[in-house]
Each structure stands twice: as structure tokens, then as C-alpha cells.
PDB file of C-alpha atoms in Angstrom:
ATOM      1  CA  UNK A   1      -0.135   0.407   0.110  1.00  0.00           C
ATOM      2  CA  UNK A   2       1.430   3.488  -1.063  1.00  0.00           C
ATOM      3  CA  UNK A   3       0.189   6.068   1.226  1.00  0.00           C
ATOM      4  CA  UNK A   4      -0.210   9.103  -0.217  1.00  0.00           C
ATOM      5  CA  UNK A   5      -0.603  12.936   2.035  1.00  0.00           C
ATOM      6  CA  UNK A   6      -1.062  15.906   0.168  1.00  0.00           C
ATOM      7  CA  UNK A   7      -0.075  19.207   1.107  1.00  0.00           C
ATOM      8  CA  UNK A   8      -1.386  21.752  -1.815  1.00  0.00           C
ATOM      9  CA  UNK A   9       0.900  23.976  -3.487  1.00  0.00           C
ATOM     10  CA  UNK A  10       0.407  24.757  -6.641  1.00  0.00           C
ATOM     11  CA  UNK A  11      -0.831  21.361  -7.640  1.00  0.00           C
ATOM     12  CA  UNK A  12      -3.906  22.137  -5.738  1.00  0.00           C
ATOM     13  CA  UNK A  13      -4.270  25.593  -6.737  1.00  0.00           C
ATOM     14  CA  UNK A  14      -7.543  26.680  -8.671  1.00  0.00           C
ATOM     15  CA  UNK A  15      -7.951  30.463 -10.192  1.00  0.00           C
ATOM     16  CA  UNK A  16     -11.549  31.731  -9.931  1.00  0.00           C
ATOM     17  CA  UNK A  17     -10.755  33.808 -13.374  1.00  0.00           C
ATOM     18  CA  UNK A  18      -7.795  35.387 -14.715  1.00  0.00           C
ATOM     19  CA  UNK A  19      -8.117  38.327 -12.380  1.00  0.00           C
ATOM     20  CA  UNK A  20      -8.258  36.585  -9.170  1.00  0.00           C
ATOM     21  CA  UNK A  21      -6.036  35.220  -6.170  1.00  0.00           C
ATOM     22  CA  UNK A  22      -5.790  31.482  -5.926  1.00  0.00           C
ATOM     23  CA  UNK A  23      -6.780  29.780  -3.817  1.00  0.00           C
ATOM     24  CA  UNK A  24      -5.939  25.966  -2.285  1.00  0.00           C
ATOM     25  CA  UNK A  25      -8.568  23.699  -2.758  1.00  0.00           C
ATOM     26  CA  UNK A  26      -9.332  20.247  -2.052  1.00  0.00           C
ATOM     27  CA  UNK A  27      -6.372  17.748  -3.614  1.00  0.00           C
ATOM     28  CA  UNK A  28      -8.046  16.410  -7.358  1.00  0.00           C
ATOM     29  CA  UNK A  29      -5.210  13.491  -6.348  1.00  0.00           C
ATOM     30  CA  UNK A  30      -8.152  10.686  -6.284  1.00  0.00           C
ATOM     31  CA  UNK A  31      -9.612  12.278  -9.457  1.00  0.00           C
ATOM     32  CA  UNK A  32      -6.545  12.625 -11.131  1.00  0.00           C
ATOM     33  CA  UNK A  33      -5.710   8.559 -10.077  1.00  0.00           C
ATOM     34  CA  UNK A  34      -8.504   7.635 -10.966  1.00  0.00           C
ATOM     35  CA  UNK A  35      -8.961   9.269 -14.189  1.00  0.00           C
ATOM     36  CA  UNK A  36      -5.040   8.137 -14.865  1.00  0.00           C
ATOM     37  CA  UNK A  37      -6.695   4.173 -14.892  1.00  0.00           C
ATOM     38  CA  UNK A  38      -4.122   3.339 -11.639  1.00  0.00           C
ATOM     39  CA  UNK A  39      -4.972   0.978  -9.901  1.00  0.00           C
ATOM     40  CA  UNK A  40      -2.083   0.275  -7.565  1.00  0.00           C
ATOM     41  CA  UNK A  41      -3.021  -0.066  -3.863  1.00  0.00           C
ATOM     42  CA  UNK A  42      -2.984   3.866  -1.581  1.00  0.00           C
ATOM     43  CA  UNK A  43      -4.306   5.948  -0.498  1.00  0.00           C
ATOM     44  CA  UNK A  44      -4.373   9.816   0.060  1.00  0.00           C
ATOM     45  CA  UNK A  45      -4.931  11.868   3.166  1.00  0.00           C
ATOM     46  CA  UNK A  46      -5.054  16.031   2.564  1.00  0.00           C
ATOM     47  CA  UNK A  47      -2.676  17.061   5.718  1.00  0.00           C
ATOM     48  CA  UNK A  48      -3.555  20.871   4.851  1.00  0.00           C
ATOM     49  CA  UNK A  49      -3.694  22.914   1.975  1.00  0.00           C
ATOM     50  CA  UNK A  50      -1.245  25.341   1.974  1.00  0.00           C
ATOM     51  CA  UNK A  51       1.065  27.596  -0.246  1.00  0.00           C
ATOM     52  CA  UNK A  52       4.606  25.864   0.165  1.00  0.00           C
ATOM     53  CA  UNK A  53       5.564  29.694   1.095  1.00  0.00           C
ATOM     54  CA  UNK A  54       3.268  29.845   3.861  1.00  0.00           C
ATOM     55  CA  UNK A  55       4.409  27.030   5.647  1.00  0.00           C
ATOM     56  CA  UNK A  56       6.413  26.823   8.970  1.00  0.00           C
ATOM     57  CA  UNK A  57       8.108  24.868  11.043  1.00  0.00           C
ATOM     58  CA  UNK A  58       4.927  23.710  12.642  1.00  0.00           C
ATOM     59  CA  UNK A  59       3.776  22.116   9.649  1.00  0.00           C
ATOM     60  CA  UNK A  60       6.848  20.493   8.322  1.00  0.00           C
ATOM     61  CA  UNK A  61       6.503  18.592  11.471  1.00  0.00           C
ATOM     62  CA  UNK A  62       3.419  17.441  11.240  1.00  0.00           C
ATOM     63  CA  UNK A  63       3.872  15.515   8.045  1.00  0.00           C
ATOM     64  CA  UNK A  64       7.006  14.524   9.063  1.00  0.00           C
ATOM     65  CA  UNK A  65       5.283  13.020  11.664  1.00  0.00           C
ATOM     66  CA  UNK A  66       1.778  11.150   9.500  1.00  0.00           C
ATOM     67  CA  UNK A  67       4.790   9.688   7.154  1.00  0.00           C
ATOM     68  CA  UNK A  68       6.852   9.167  10.508  1.00  0.00           C
ATOM     69  CA  UNK A  69       3.340   7.727  11.509  1.00  0.00           C
ATOM     70  CA  UNK A  70       2.081   6.174   8.477  1.00  0.00           C
ATOM     71  CA  UNK A  71       2.136   1.995   8.125  1.00  0.00           C
ATOM     72  CA  UNK A  72       3.537   2.097   4.531  1.00  0.00           C
ATOM     73  CA  UNK A  73       6.762   2.130   3.968  1.00  0.00           C
ATOM     74  CA  UNK A  74       6.827   3.579   0.533  1.00  0.00           C
ATOM     75  CA  UNK A  75       4.879   7.337   0.684  1.00  0.00           C
ATOM     76  CA  UNK A  76       4.226   9.603  -1.564  1.00  0.00           C
ATOM     77  CA  UNK A  77       4.392  13.453  -0.913  1.00  0.00           C
ATOM     78  CA  UNK A  78       2.395  16.506  -3.000  1.00  0.00           C
ATOM     79  CA  UNK A  79       3.899  19.764  -1.876  1.00  0.00           C
ATOM     80  CA  UNK A  80       4.587  23.275  -3.117  1.00  0.00           C
ATOM     81  CA  UNK A  81       8.053  23.590  -5.250  1.00  0.00           C
ATOM     82  CA  UNK A  82       8.632  26.225  -3.467  1.00  0.00           C
ATOM     83  CA  UNK A  83      10.461  24.990  -0.602  1.00  0.00           C
ATOM     84  CA  UNK A  84       9.703  21.119  -1.164  1.00  0.00           C
ATOM     85  CA  UNK A  85      13.408  20.631  -0.909  1.00  0.00           C
ATOM     86  CA  UNK A  86      13.447  21.857   2.865  1.00  0.00           C
ATOM     87  CA  UNK A  87      10.573  19.857   3.733  1.00  0.00           C
ATOM     88  CA  UNK A  88      12.302  16.992   1.672  1.00  0.00           C
ATOM     89  CA  UNK A  89      15.239  17.841   4.374  1.00  0.00           C
ATOM     90  CA  UNK A  90      13.590  17.488   6.975  1.00  0.00           C
ATOM     91  CA  UNK A  91      12.109  14.170   5.856  1.00  0.00           C
ATOM     92  CA  UNK A  92      14.859  12.612   5.979  1.00  0.00           C
ATOM     93  CA  UNK A  93      15.010  12.013   9.764  1.00  0.00           C
ATOM     94  CA  UNK A  94      12.603   9.535   8.655  1.00  0.00           C
ATOM     95  CA  UNK A  95      14.460   6.071   8.581  1.00  0.00           C
ATOM     96  CA  UNK A  96      13.267   2.925   6.468  1.00  0.00           C
ATOM     97  CA  UNK A  97      10.778   4.001   4.211  1.00  0.00           C
ATOM     98  CA  UNK A  98      11.109   5.583   0.393  1.00  0.00           C
ATOM     99  CA  UNK A  99       9.578   9.069   0.684  1.00  0.00           C
ATOM    100  CA  UNK A 100       8.890  10.554  -2.885  1.00  0.00           C
ATOM    101  CA  UNK A 101       7.853  14.352  -3.059  1.00  0.00           C
ATOM    102  CA  UNK A 102       6.607  16.134  -6.047  1.00  0.00           C
ATOM    103  CA  UNK A 103       4.679  18.693  -7.171  1.00  0.00           C
ATOM    104  CA  UNK A 104       3.263  20.762 -10.169  1.00  0.00           C
ATOM    105  CA  UNK A 105       4.318  24.069 -12.107  1.00  0.00           C
ATOM    106  CA  UNK A 106       1.077  24.154 -12.492  1.00  0.00           C
ATOM    107  CA  UNK A 107      -1.928  23.421 -11.249  1.00  0.00           C
ATOM    108  CA  UNK A 108      -3.527  20.037 -12.003  1.00  0.00           C
ATOM    109  CA  UNK A 109      -6.005  22.453 -13.453  1.00  0.00           C
ATOM    110  CA  UNK A 110      -5.336  23.059 -15.818  1.00  0.00           C
ATOM    111  CA  UNK A 111      -4.420  21.348 -19.168  1.00  0.00           C
ATOM    112  CA  UNK A 112      -0.543  22.634 -19.185  1.00  0.00           C
ATOM    113  CA  UNK A 113       0.279  20.996 -16.168  1.00  0.00           C
ATOM    114  CA  UNK A 114       2.274  18.904 -15.520  1.00  0.00           C
ATOM    115  CA  UNK A 115       0.652  17.168 -12.559  1.00  0.00           C
ATOM    116  CA  UNK A 116      -0.278  14.058 -13.721  1.00  0.00           C
ATOM    117  CA  UNK A 117       3.303  13.497 -15.032  1.00  0.00           C
ATOM    118  CA  UNK A 118       4.595  14.130 -12.230  1.00  0.00           C
ATOM    119  CA  UNK A 119       2.546  12.064 -10.198  1.00  0.00           C
ATOM    120  CA  UNK A 120       3.167   9.439 -12.358  1.00  0.00           C
ATOM    121  CA  UNK A 121       7.003   9.522 -12.116  1.00  0.00           C
ATOM    122  CA  UNK A 122       6.662  10.027  -8.440  1.00  0.00           C
ATOM    123  CA  UNK A 123       4.220   6.609  -7.860  1.00  0.00           C
ATOM    124  CA  UNK A 124       7.160   4.940 -10.175  1.00  0.00           C
ATOM    125  CA  UNK A 125       9.268   6.259  -8.312  1.00  0.00           C
ATOM    126  CA  UNK A 126       8.092   5.538  -4.848  1.00  0.00           C
ATOM    127  CA  UNK A 127       8.418   2.181  -5.536  1.00  0.00           C
ATOM    128  CA  UNK A 128      11.316   1.068  -6.906  1.00  0.00           C
ATOM    129  CA  UNK A 129      13.519   3.040  -5.626  1.00  0.00           C
ATOM    130  CA  UNK A 130      15.247   2.169  -2.412  1.00  0.00           C
ATOM    131  CA  UNK A 131      14.196   3.777   1.044  1.00  0.00           C
ATOM    132  CA  UNK A 132      15.382   7.573   1.331  1.00  0.00           C
ATOM    133  CA  UNK A 133      13.391  10.619   0.533  1.00  0.00           C
ATOM    134  CA  UNK A 134      13.742  11.599  -2.564  1.00  0.00           C
ATOM    135  CA  UNK A 135      12.225  14.641  -5.070  1.00  0.00           C
ATOM    136  CA  UNK A 136      10.995  13.830  -8.669  1.00  0.00           C
ATOM    137  CA  UNK A 137      10.382  15.949 -10.529  1.00  0.00           C
ATOM    138  CA  UNK A 138       9.764  16.138 -14.404  1.00  0.00           C
ATOM    139  CA  UNK A 139      11.670  12.864 -15.039  1.00  0.00           C
ATOM    140  CA  UNK A 140      14.440  13.163 -12.497  1.00  0.00           C
ATOM    141  CA  UNK A 141      15.321  12.353  -9.316  1.00  0.00           C
ATOM    142  CA  UNK A 142      16.921  14.306  -6.893  1.00  0.00           C
ATOM    143  CA  UNK A 143      18.562  14.698  -3.273  1.00  0.00           C
ATOM    144  CA  UNK A 144      17.041  16.766  -1.287  1.00  0.00           C
ATOM    145  CA  UNK A 145      19.585  17.381   0.827  1.00  0.00           C
ATOM    146  CA  UNK A 146      21.636  19.308  -2.551  1.00  0.00           C
ATOM    147  CA  UNK A 147      18.797  20.745  -4.950  1.00  0.00           C
ATOM    148  CA  UNK A 148      17.290  23.631  -5.400  1.00  0.00           C
ATOM    149  CA  UNK A 149      14.360  25.722  -7.277  1.00  0.00           C
ATOM    150  CA  UNK A 150      15.802  26.717 -10.414  1.00  0.00           C
ATOM    151  CA  UNK A 151      12.832  28.995 -10.706  1.00  0.00           C
ATOM    152  CA  UNK A 152      13.834  31.199 -13.990  1.00  0.00           C
ATOM    153  CA  UNK A 153      13.463  27.109 -15.887  1.00  0.00           C
ATOM    154  CA  UNK A 154      10.700  26.294 -13.481  1.00  0.00           C
ATOM    155  CA  UNK A 155      12.872  22.774 -12.948  1.00  0.00           C
ATOM    156  CA  UNK A 156      14.387  21.610 -10.275  1.00  0.00           C
ATOM    157  CA  UNK A 157      18.413  21.775 -10.559  1.00  0.00           C
ATOM    158  CA  UNK A 158      21.523  20.135  -7.620  1.00  0.00           C
ATOM    159  CA  UNK A 159      23.605  22.362  -5.912  1.00  0.00           C
ATOM    160  CA  UNK A 160      26.633  22.474  -7.189  1.00  0.00           C
TER     161      UNK A 160
END
């Protein structure tokens, strides 16, 4: 059983019109998985609905505690991309589990989103990687301890 925790971020953002502010809405992950015919045993738990820039140490501890308390050894966490690596570093204190974090640069609700690809890639990664914490974005696997978001390039890069 793969445990999937959602925390919000761009993947779950909802825009009401071209001029409106966004809101982080209810997770779309169960619909995305169903629409893509995903049959791997999983359960989805929405932990919070926050932009990752709004996450604080208490939120990161709540994510860490939920992952640590899960009976699953394979855990996928959807997360906003701006501070994904920060939370990934906190999750490195959880031993004996394969933890993969992913998100999207565009909301799952928009046609040109990378959400479906990233979630599918992360689902494959969590089933095949050894225990540890990883970021799975845009077809690449990163170590959160040595990764940063390249805002201009809209991608993750390994720190040099």
C-alpha cells in the first residue's frame, strides 16, 4: 500500500478567473489517479491545503509525524515546489521508508500542467527506489539535501 499525503501547493491551486487570486483547493489527486486508471493499492490523506511559502516549522513537523506514523513503507508527498526541498530535508529523519515528494509548476486543473506526469513518475519512483527521501520532478530524481528550485527555469536543479 502506498500512502499519499497531500499538503497543497500549486498542484491543488484553483483560479476562479484571470484576475482573481488563487486558492489552494481540495486535493485533485484521487480524481487524477482514477482518471489515469491507476490501480496500485494506495490511500490519499489530505494533511493541509497551503502554499508551500506559507508552511512553517510546525507544518513541516506535522508532515514528518504523519509520514513517520504511517504503516506504509512507501510514501508519496505532494507539496508546493518553492519549499519542497526544505520539507524533504526534514523528512530525512524518518528511517526505513521510501519517501518521494512531487508537485507541479502549473495547477493540475489546467491543460498544460505537469501534474499528471509528475505524479505518475513519482508513483513509479516510490515503488522502485531504495529507502530514503527523494524529489521526483519533470522526469528527474533529486536528493533534497542538494537540490534547489530554479524559478527562472521552472525546474529543479542539483546544487553545485
